[in-house]
Short mmCIF file of C-alpha atoms and ligand atoms in Angstrom, two decimals:
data_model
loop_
_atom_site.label_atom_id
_atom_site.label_comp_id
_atom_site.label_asym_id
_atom_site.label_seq_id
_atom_site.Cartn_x
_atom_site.Cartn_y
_atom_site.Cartn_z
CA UNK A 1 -0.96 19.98 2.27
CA UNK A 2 1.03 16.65 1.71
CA UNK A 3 1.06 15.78 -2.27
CA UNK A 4 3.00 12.35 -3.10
CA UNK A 5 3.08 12.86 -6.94
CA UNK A 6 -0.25 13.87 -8.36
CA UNK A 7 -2.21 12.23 -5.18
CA UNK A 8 -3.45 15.18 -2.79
CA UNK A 9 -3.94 14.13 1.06
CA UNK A 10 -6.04 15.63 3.52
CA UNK A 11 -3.68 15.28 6.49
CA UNK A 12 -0.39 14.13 6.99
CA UNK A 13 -0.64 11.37 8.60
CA UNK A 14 -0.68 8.19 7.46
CA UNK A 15 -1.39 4.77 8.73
CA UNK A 16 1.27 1.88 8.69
CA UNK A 17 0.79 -1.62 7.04
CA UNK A 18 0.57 -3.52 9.59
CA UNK A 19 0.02 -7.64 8.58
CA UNK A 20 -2.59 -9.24 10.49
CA UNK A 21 -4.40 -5.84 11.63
CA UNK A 22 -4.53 -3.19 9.21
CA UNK A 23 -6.58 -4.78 6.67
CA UNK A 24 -9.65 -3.32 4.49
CA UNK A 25 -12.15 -4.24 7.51
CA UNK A 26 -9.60 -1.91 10.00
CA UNK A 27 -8.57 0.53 7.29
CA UNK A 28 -12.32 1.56 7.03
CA UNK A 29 -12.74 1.86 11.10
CA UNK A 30 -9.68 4.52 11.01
CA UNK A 31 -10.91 6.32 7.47
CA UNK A 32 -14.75 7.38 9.03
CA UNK A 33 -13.11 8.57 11.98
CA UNK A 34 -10.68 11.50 10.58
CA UNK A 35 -7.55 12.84 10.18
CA UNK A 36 -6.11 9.99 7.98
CA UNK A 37 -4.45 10.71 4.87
CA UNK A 38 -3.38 7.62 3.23
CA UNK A 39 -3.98 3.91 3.82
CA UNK A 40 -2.17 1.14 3.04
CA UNK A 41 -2.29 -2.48 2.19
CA UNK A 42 -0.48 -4.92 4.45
CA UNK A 43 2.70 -6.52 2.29
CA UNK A 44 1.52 -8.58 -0.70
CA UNK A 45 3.89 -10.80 -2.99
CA UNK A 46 3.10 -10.23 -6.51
CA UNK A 47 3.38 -13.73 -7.49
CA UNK A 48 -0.12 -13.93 -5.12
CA UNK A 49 -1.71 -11.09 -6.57
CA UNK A 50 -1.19 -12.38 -10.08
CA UNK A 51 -2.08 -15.95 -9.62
CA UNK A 52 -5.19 -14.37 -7.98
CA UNK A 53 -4.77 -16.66 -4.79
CA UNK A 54 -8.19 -16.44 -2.30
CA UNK A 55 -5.33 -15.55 0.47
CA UNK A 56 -4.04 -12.62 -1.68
CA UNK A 57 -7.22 -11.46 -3.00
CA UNK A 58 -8.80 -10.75 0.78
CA UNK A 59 -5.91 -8.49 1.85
CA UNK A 60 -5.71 -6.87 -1.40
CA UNK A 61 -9.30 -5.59 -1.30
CA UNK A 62 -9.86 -1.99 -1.46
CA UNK A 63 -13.09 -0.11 -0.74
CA UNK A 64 -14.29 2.96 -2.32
CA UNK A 65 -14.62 4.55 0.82
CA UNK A 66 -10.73 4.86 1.53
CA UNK A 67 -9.27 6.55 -1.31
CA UNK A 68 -6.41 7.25 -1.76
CA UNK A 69 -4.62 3.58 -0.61
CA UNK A 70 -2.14 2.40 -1.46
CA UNK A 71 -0.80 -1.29 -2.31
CA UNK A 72 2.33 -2.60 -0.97
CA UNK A 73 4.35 -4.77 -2.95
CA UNK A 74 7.27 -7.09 -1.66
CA UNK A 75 9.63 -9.19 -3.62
CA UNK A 76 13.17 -9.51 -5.26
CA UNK A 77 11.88 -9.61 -9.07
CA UNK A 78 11.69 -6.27 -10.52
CA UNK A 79 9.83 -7.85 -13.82
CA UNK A 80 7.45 -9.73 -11.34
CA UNK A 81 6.86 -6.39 -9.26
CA UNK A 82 6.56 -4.85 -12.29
CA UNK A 83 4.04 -7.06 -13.22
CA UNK A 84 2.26 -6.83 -10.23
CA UNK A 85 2.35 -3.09 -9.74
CA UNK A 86 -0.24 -3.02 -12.89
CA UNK A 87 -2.35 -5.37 -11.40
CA UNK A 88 -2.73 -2.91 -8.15
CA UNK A 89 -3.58 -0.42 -10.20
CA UNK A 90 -6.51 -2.49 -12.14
CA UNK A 91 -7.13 -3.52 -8.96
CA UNK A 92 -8.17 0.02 -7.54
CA UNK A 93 -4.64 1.18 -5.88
CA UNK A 94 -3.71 5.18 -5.86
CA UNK A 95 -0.27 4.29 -5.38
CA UNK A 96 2.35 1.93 -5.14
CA UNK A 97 4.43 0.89 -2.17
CA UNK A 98 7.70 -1.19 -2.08
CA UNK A 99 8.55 -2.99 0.86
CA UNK A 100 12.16 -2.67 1.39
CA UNK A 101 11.94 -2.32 5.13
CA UNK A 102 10.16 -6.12 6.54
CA UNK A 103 13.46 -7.81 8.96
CA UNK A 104 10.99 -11.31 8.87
CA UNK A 105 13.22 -13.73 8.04
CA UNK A 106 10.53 -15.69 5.27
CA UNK A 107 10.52 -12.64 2.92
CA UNK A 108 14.23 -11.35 3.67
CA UNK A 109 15.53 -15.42 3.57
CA UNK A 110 13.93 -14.82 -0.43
CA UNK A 111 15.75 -11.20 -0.93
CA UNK A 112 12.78 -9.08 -0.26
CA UNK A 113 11.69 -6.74 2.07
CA UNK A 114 14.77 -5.08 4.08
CA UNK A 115 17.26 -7.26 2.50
CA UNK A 116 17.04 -5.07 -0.75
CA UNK A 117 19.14 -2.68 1.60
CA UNK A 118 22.66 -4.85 1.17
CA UNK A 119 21.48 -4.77 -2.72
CA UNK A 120 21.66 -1.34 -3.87
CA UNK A 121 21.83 -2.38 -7.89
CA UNK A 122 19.15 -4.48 -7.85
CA UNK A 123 17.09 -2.11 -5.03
CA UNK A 124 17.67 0.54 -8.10
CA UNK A 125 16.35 -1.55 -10.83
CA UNK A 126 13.50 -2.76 -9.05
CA UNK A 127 12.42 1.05 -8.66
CA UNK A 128 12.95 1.63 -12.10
CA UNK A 129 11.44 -0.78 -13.39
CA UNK A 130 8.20 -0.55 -11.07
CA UNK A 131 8.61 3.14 -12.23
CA UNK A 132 8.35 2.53 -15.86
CA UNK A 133 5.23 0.34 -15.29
CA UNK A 134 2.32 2.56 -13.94
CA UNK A 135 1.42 6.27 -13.95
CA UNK A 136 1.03 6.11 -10.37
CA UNK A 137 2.49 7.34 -7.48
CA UNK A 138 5.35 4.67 -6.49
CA UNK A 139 6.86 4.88 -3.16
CA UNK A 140 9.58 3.12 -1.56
CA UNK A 141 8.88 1.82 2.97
CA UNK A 142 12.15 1.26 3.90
CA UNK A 143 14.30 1.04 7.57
CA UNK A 144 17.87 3.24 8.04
CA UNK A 145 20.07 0.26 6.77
CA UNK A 146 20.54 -3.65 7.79
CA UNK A 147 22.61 -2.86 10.89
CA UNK A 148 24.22 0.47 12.32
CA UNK A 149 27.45 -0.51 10.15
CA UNK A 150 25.19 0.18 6.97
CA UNK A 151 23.24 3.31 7.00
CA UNK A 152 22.20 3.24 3.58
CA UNK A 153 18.62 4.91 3.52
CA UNK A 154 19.98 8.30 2.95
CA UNK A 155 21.75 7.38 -0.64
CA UNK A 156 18.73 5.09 -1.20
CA UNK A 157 16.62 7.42 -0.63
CA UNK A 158 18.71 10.26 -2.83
CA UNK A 159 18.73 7.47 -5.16
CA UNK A 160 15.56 6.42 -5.66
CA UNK A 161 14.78 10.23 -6.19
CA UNK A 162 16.37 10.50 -9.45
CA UNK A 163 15.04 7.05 -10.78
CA UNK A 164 11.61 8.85 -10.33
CA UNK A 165 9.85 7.58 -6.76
CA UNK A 166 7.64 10.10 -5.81
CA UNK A 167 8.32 9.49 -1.81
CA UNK A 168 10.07 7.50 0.64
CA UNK A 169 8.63 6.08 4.27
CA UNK A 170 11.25 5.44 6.88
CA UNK A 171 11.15 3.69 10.39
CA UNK A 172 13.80 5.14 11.81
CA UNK A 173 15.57 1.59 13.15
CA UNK A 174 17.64 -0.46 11.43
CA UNK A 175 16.13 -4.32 10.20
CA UNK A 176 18.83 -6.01 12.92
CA UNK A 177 16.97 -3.93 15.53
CA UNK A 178 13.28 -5.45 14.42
CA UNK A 179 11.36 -3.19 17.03
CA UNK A 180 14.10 -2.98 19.61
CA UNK A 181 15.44 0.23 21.42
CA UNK A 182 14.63 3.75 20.40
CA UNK A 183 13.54 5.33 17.05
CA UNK A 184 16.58 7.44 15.64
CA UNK A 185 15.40 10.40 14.60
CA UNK A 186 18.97 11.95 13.23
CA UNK A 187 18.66 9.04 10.74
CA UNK A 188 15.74 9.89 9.30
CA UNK A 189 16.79 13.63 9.36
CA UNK A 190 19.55 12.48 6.81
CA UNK A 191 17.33 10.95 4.93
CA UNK A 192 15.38 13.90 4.72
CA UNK A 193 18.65 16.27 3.93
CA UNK A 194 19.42 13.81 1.02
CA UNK A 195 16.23 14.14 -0.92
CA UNK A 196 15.58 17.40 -3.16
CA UNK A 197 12.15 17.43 -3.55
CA UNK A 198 10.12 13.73 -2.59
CA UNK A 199 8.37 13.63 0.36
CA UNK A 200 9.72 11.61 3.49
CA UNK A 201 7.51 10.06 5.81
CA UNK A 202 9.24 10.03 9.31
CA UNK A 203 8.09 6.56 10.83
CA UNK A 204 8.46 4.53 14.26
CA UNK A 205 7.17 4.89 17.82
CA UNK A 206 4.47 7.73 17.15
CA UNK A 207 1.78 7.46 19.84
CA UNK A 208 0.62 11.08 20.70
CA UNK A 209 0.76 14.71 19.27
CA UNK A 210 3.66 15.62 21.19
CA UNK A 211 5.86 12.46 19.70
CA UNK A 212 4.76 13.50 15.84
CA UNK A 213 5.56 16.91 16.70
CA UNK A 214 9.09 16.15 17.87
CA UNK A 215 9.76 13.96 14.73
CA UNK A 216 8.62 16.93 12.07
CA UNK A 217 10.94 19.00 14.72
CA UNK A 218 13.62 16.86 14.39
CA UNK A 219 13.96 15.20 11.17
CA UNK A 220 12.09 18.02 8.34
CA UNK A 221 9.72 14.71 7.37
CA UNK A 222 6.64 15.79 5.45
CA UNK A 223 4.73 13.67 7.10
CA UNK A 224 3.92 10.87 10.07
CA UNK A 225 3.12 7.32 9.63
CA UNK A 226 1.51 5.67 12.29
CA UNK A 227 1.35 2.00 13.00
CA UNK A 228 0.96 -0.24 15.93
CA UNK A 229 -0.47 2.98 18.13
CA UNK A 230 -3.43 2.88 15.67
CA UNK A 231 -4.33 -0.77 16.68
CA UNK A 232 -6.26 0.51 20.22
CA UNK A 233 -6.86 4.03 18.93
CA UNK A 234 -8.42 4.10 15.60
CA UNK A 235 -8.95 7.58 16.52
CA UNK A 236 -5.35 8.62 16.69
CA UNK A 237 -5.68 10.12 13.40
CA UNK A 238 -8.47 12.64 14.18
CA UNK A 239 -6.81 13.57 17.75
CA UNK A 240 -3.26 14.04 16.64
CA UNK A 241 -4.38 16.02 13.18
CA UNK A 242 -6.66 18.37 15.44
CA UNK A 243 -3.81 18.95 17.79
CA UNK A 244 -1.16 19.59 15.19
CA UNK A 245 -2.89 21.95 13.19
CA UNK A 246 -4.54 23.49 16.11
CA UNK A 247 -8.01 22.77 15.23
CA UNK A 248 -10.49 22.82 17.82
CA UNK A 249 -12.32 19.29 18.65
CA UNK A 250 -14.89 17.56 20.27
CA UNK A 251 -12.86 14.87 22.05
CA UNK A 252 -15.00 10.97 21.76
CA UNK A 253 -17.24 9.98 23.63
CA UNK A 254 -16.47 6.30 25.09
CA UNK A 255 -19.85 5.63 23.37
CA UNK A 256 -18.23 7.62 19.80
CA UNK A 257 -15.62 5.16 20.74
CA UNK A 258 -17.49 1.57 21.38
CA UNK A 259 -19.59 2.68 18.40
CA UNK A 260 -15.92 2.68 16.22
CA UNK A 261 -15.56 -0.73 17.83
CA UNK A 262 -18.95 -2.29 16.81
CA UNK A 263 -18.06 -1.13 13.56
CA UNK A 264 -14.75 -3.15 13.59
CA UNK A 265 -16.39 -5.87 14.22
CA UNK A 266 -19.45 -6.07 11.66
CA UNK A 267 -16.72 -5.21 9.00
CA UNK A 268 -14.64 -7.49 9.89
CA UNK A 269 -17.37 -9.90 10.02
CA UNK A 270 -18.52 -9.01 6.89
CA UNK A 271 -15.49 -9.25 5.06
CA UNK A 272 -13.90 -11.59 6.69
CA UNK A 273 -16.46 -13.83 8.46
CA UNK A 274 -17.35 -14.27 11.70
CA UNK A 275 -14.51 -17.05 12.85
CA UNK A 276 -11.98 -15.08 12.08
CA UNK A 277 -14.18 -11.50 13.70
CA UNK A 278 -14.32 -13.40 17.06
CA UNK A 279 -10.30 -14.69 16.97
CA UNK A 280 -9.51 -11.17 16.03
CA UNK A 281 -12.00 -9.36 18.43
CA UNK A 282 -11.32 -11.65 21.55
CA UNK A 283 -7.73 -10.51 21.15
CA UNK A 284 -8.26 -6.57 20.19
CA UNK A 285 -10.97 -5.90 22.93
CA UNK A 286 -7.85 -5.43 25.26
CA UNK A 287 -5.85 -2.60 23.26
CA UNK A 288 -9.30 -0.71 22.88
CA UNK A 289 -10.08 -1.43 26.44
CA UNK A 290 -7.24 0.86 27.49
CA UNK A 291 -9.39 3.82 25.78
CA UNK A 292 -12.39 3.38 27.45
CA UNK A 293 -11.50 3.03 31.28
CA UNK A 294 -12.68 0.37 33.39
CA UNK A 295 -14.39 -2.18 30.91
CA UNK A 296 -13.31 -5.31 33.08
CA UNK A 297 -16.74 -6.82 32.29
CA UNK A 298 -17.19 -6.00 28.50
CA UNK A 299 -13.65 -7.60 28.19
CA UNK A 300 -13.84 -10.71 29.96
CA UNK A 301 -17.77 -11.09 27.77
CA UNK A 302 -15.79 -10.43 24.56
CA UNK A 303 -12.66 -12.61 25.24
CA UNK A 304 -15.06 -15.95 26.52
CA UNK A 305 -17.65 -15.42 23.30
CA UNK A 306 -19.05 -18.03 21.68
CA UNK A 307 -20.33 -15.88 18.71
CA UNK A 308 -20.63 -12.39 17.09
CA UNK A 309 -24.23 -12.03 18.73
CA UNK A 310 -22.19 -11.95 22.32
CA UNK A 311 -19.87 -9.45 21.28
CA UNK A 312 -22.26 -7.08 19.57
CA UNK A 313 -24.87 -7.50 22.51
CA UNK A 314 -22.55 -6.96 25.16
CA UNK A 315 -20.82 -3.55 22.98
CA UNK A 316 -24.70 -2.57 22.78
CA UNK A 317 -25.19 -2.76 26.44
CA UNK A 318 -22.27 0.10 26.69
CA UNK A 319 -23.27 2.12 23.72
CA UNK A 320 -27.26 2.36 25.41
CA UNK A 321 -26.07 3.64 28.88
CA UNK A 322 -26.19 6.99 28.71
CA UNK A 323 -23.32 7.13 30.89
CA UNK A 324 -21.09 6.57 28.16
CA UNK A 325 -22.49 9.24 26.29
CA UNK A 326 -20.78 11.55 28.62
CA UNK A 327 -17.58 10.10 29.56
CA UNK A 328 -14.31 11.05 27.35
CA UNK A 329 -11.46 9.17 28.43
CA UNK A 330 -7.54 10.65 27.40
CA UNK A 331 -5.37 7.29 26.74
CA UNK A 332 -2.68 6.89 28.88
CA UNK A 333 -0.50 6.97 25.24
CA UNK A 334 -1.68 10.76 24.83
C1 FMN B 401 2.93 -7.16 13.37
C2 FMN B 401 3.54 -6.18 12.42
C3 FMN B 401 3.32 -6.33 11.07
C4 FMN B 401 3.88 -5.42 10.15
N1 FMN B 401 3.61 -5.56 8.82
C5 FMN B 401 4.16 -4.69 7.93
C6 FMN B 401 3.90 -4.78 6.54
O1 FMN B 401 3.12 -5.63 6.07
N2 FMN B 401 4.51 -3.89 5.72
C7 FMN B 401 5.35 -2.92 6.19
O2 FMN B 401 5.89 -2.13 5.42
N3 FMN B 401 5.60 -2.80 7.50
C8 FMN B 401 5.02 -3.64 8.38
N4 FMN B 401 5.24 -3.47 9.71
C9 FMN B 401 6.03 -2.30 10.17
C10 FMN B 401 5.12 -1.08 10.39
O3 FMN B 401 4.52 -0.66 9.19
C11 FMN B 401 5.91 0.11 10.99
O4 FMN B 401 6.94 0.45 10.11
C12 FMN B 401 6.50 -0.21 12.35
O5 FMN B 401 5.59 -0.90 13.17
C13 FMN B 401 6.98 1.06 13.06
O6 FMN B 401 5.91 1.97 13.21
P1 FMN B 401 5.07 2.09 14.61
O7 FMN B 401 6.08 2.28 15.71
O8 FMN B 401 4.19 3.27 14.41
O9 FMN B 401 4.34 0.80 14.77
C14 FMN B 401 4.69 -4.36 10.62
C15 FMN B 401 4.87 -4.20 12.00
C16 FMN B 401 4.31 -5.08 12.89
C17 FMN B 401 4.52 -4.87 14.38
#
C-alpha cells in the first residue's frame, strides 16, 4: 500500500485541494464514504495561518475523523513557509503540501504557486528549508512546467528528491494551459522515470476506474489524485478503489447517496453556517443531481430555498421513499 514517508494510506487515491469546495465540511462527506487515502487542505498562505486570520483559520480546520490530511502551503518565502509548516503541524496536519502548481494570477503575480517553476533556486530552497522545519511528511503539488517550452517537473521533481521531499503530485498540464486541452500523461511518466524512490501522484482529468487505470498504465504513478470529479461524486473514492483492486461492492443506493448529501449539508452548516450552506448547496445540488437520475423537483426546491429547513425537508422527502432505497444509478462519468 501507498506510504509517503512514515504516513501509511489505505488506498491510493487521493482527493485534490480544490478552493471553494474541498474544505473540512466536504473532506468529511468523501472520508465516511471509502476508498480515500489522503485529504487535503485547499491552498493557505502562511502569513494567514500565522497571523491566525478568522478567514485562514476556517479552511485550515482539521477533524479527527480524516486523518491523515494534509495542509497545503503557498508562498515565495521559504523562512515564512518554514514558519508556517510548524504551525500545520501544531495545528493537527500529517503532512505538508507545497503549492507549486496554482496558474491564478493573485498568488503567481506574488511568486507563488506555479511560478516557483521559472525559479528553480529558490523552488530548491524553499523545499529545503520547509524540509529542515518539521518531521513530517513534506510534499511538493506541482504542474509539468510554465508552458510546453519549459518542462521542468521531471528535474524538479529529481530534485526535490535529494533535498528530502517524501513525494511529488503532478497535474499533468502545464500552468499556461490552466484546465485547457488534454492531460499529458508521457509528462508525468517522466516525472515518474526521474524519481528513485518518492512516490508520484499522477493528477488531472480522473473521472472513472478505467481513466485511473490508464494513468498507473501509462505513467508508473503510485497513486491517483482526484479533484473536480469528486465535487458530484463524493463516492468516487469507494467505486474506483473497489474496481481497481477488484473488490466486490455493493454499489449506493440513490438513498446511500442523498443520505451523503444531507450530510454535506448539516456539516457544512455546522461549520460553516447556514448562509454560506444554502449559497453552496443551491449551487452543488446540480453536480450531485447527475448521480441520482431525474431529481428535476428536488433541484429546482434546493436552488429557490429560503433556508436549511427547505433543503433538508425536501432531501428527507427522497431519503423516506422507499423507492430510492432500491434504485442505484451508474453516473454518466463512470
Ligand atoms: C476551482 C479550483 C480550485 C483549485 N484549488 C486548488 C488549490 O487550492 N490547491 C491546489 O494545489 N490545486 C488546486 N486546484 C487544482 C486541483 O487540485 C487539480 O490539480 C486539478 O483540478 C486537476 O485535477 P482534476 O482534473 O482531477 O480536477 C484547483 C482547481 C480548481 C478547478
Amino acid at each position: 500500500m501507498l506510504a509517503i514517508g512514515d504516513v501509511h494510506l489505505e488506498t491510493n487515491l487521493l482527493l485534490a485541494p480544490i478552493a471553494g469546495h474541498c474544505d473540512l465540511a466536504f473532506r468529511l462527506v468523501c472520508r465516511s464514504l471509502g476508498g480515500l487515502g489522503l485529504t487535503c487542505t485547499e491552498l493557505l498562505h502562511p502569513r494567514g495561518l500565522l497571523d491566525e486570520s478568522a478567514g485562514s483559520l476556517v479552511l485550515a480546520r482539521i477533524d479527527e475523523r480524516e486523518h491523515p490530511v494534509a495542509m497545503q502551503l503557498y508562498g515565495c518565502d521559504p523562512a515564512l513557509l518554514a514558519d508556517g509548516a510548524k504551525w500545520a503541524v501544531d495545528h493537527g496536519a500529517d503532512l505538508v503540501d507545497l503549492n507549486m502548481g496554482c496558474p491564478v494570477e493573485k498568488v503567481t503575480g506574488r511568486n507563488g504557486g506555479a511560478a516557483l517553476l521559472r525559479s528553480p533556486r529558490l523552488a530548491r530552497r524553499i523545499v529545503e528549508t520547509v524540509r529542515a522545519a518539521v518531521d513530517v511528511p513534506v510534499t511538493v503539488k506541482m504542474r509539468l512546467g510554465w508552458d510546453a517550452g519549459s518542462l521542468v517537473a521531471p528535474g524538479f521533481a529529481r530534485d526535490f528528491e535529494k533535498t528530502g521531499i517524501d513525494a511529488v503530485i503532478v497535474h499533468g498540464r502545464t500552468a499556461e494551459q490552466r484546465f485547457s486541452g488534454h492531460v499529458d500523461l508521457v509528462g508525468i511518466r517522466h516525472v515518474v522515470e526521474a524519481t528513485e524512490r518518492i512516490p508520484v501522484i499522477g493528477n488531472g482529468d480522473i473521472k472513472s476506474a478505467d481513466d485511473a487505470q490508464h494513468m498507473i498504465d501509462a505513467t508508473g504513478c503510485a497513486g491517483i489524485m482526484i479533484g473536480r470529479a469528486a465535487i458530484g461524486r463524493p463516492w468516487i473514492f469507494r467505486e474506483l478503489h473497489a474496481e481497481l483492486t477488484g473488490t466486490a461492492l455493493e454499489p449506493l443506493t440513490v438513498r446511500d447517496k442523498l443520505l451523503a448529501i444531507r450530510q454535506h449539508v448539516e456539516n457544512m452548516t455546522t461549520l460553516r453556517g447556514e448562509r454560506r450552506a444554502l449559497a453552496v448547496i443551491r449551487q452543488r445540488i446540480s453536480r450531485y443531481g447527475a448521480s441520482l437520475g431525474h431529481v428535476k423537483t428536488l433541484k429546482e426546491t434546493i436552488r429557490c430555498a429560503p433556508n436549511i429547513e427547505t433543503v433538508l425537508a425536501s432531501l428527507d422527502v427522497m431519503i423516506d421513499d422507499p423507492v430510492n432505497s432500491q434504485r442505484t444509478i451508474v453516473h454518466p462519468g463512470m
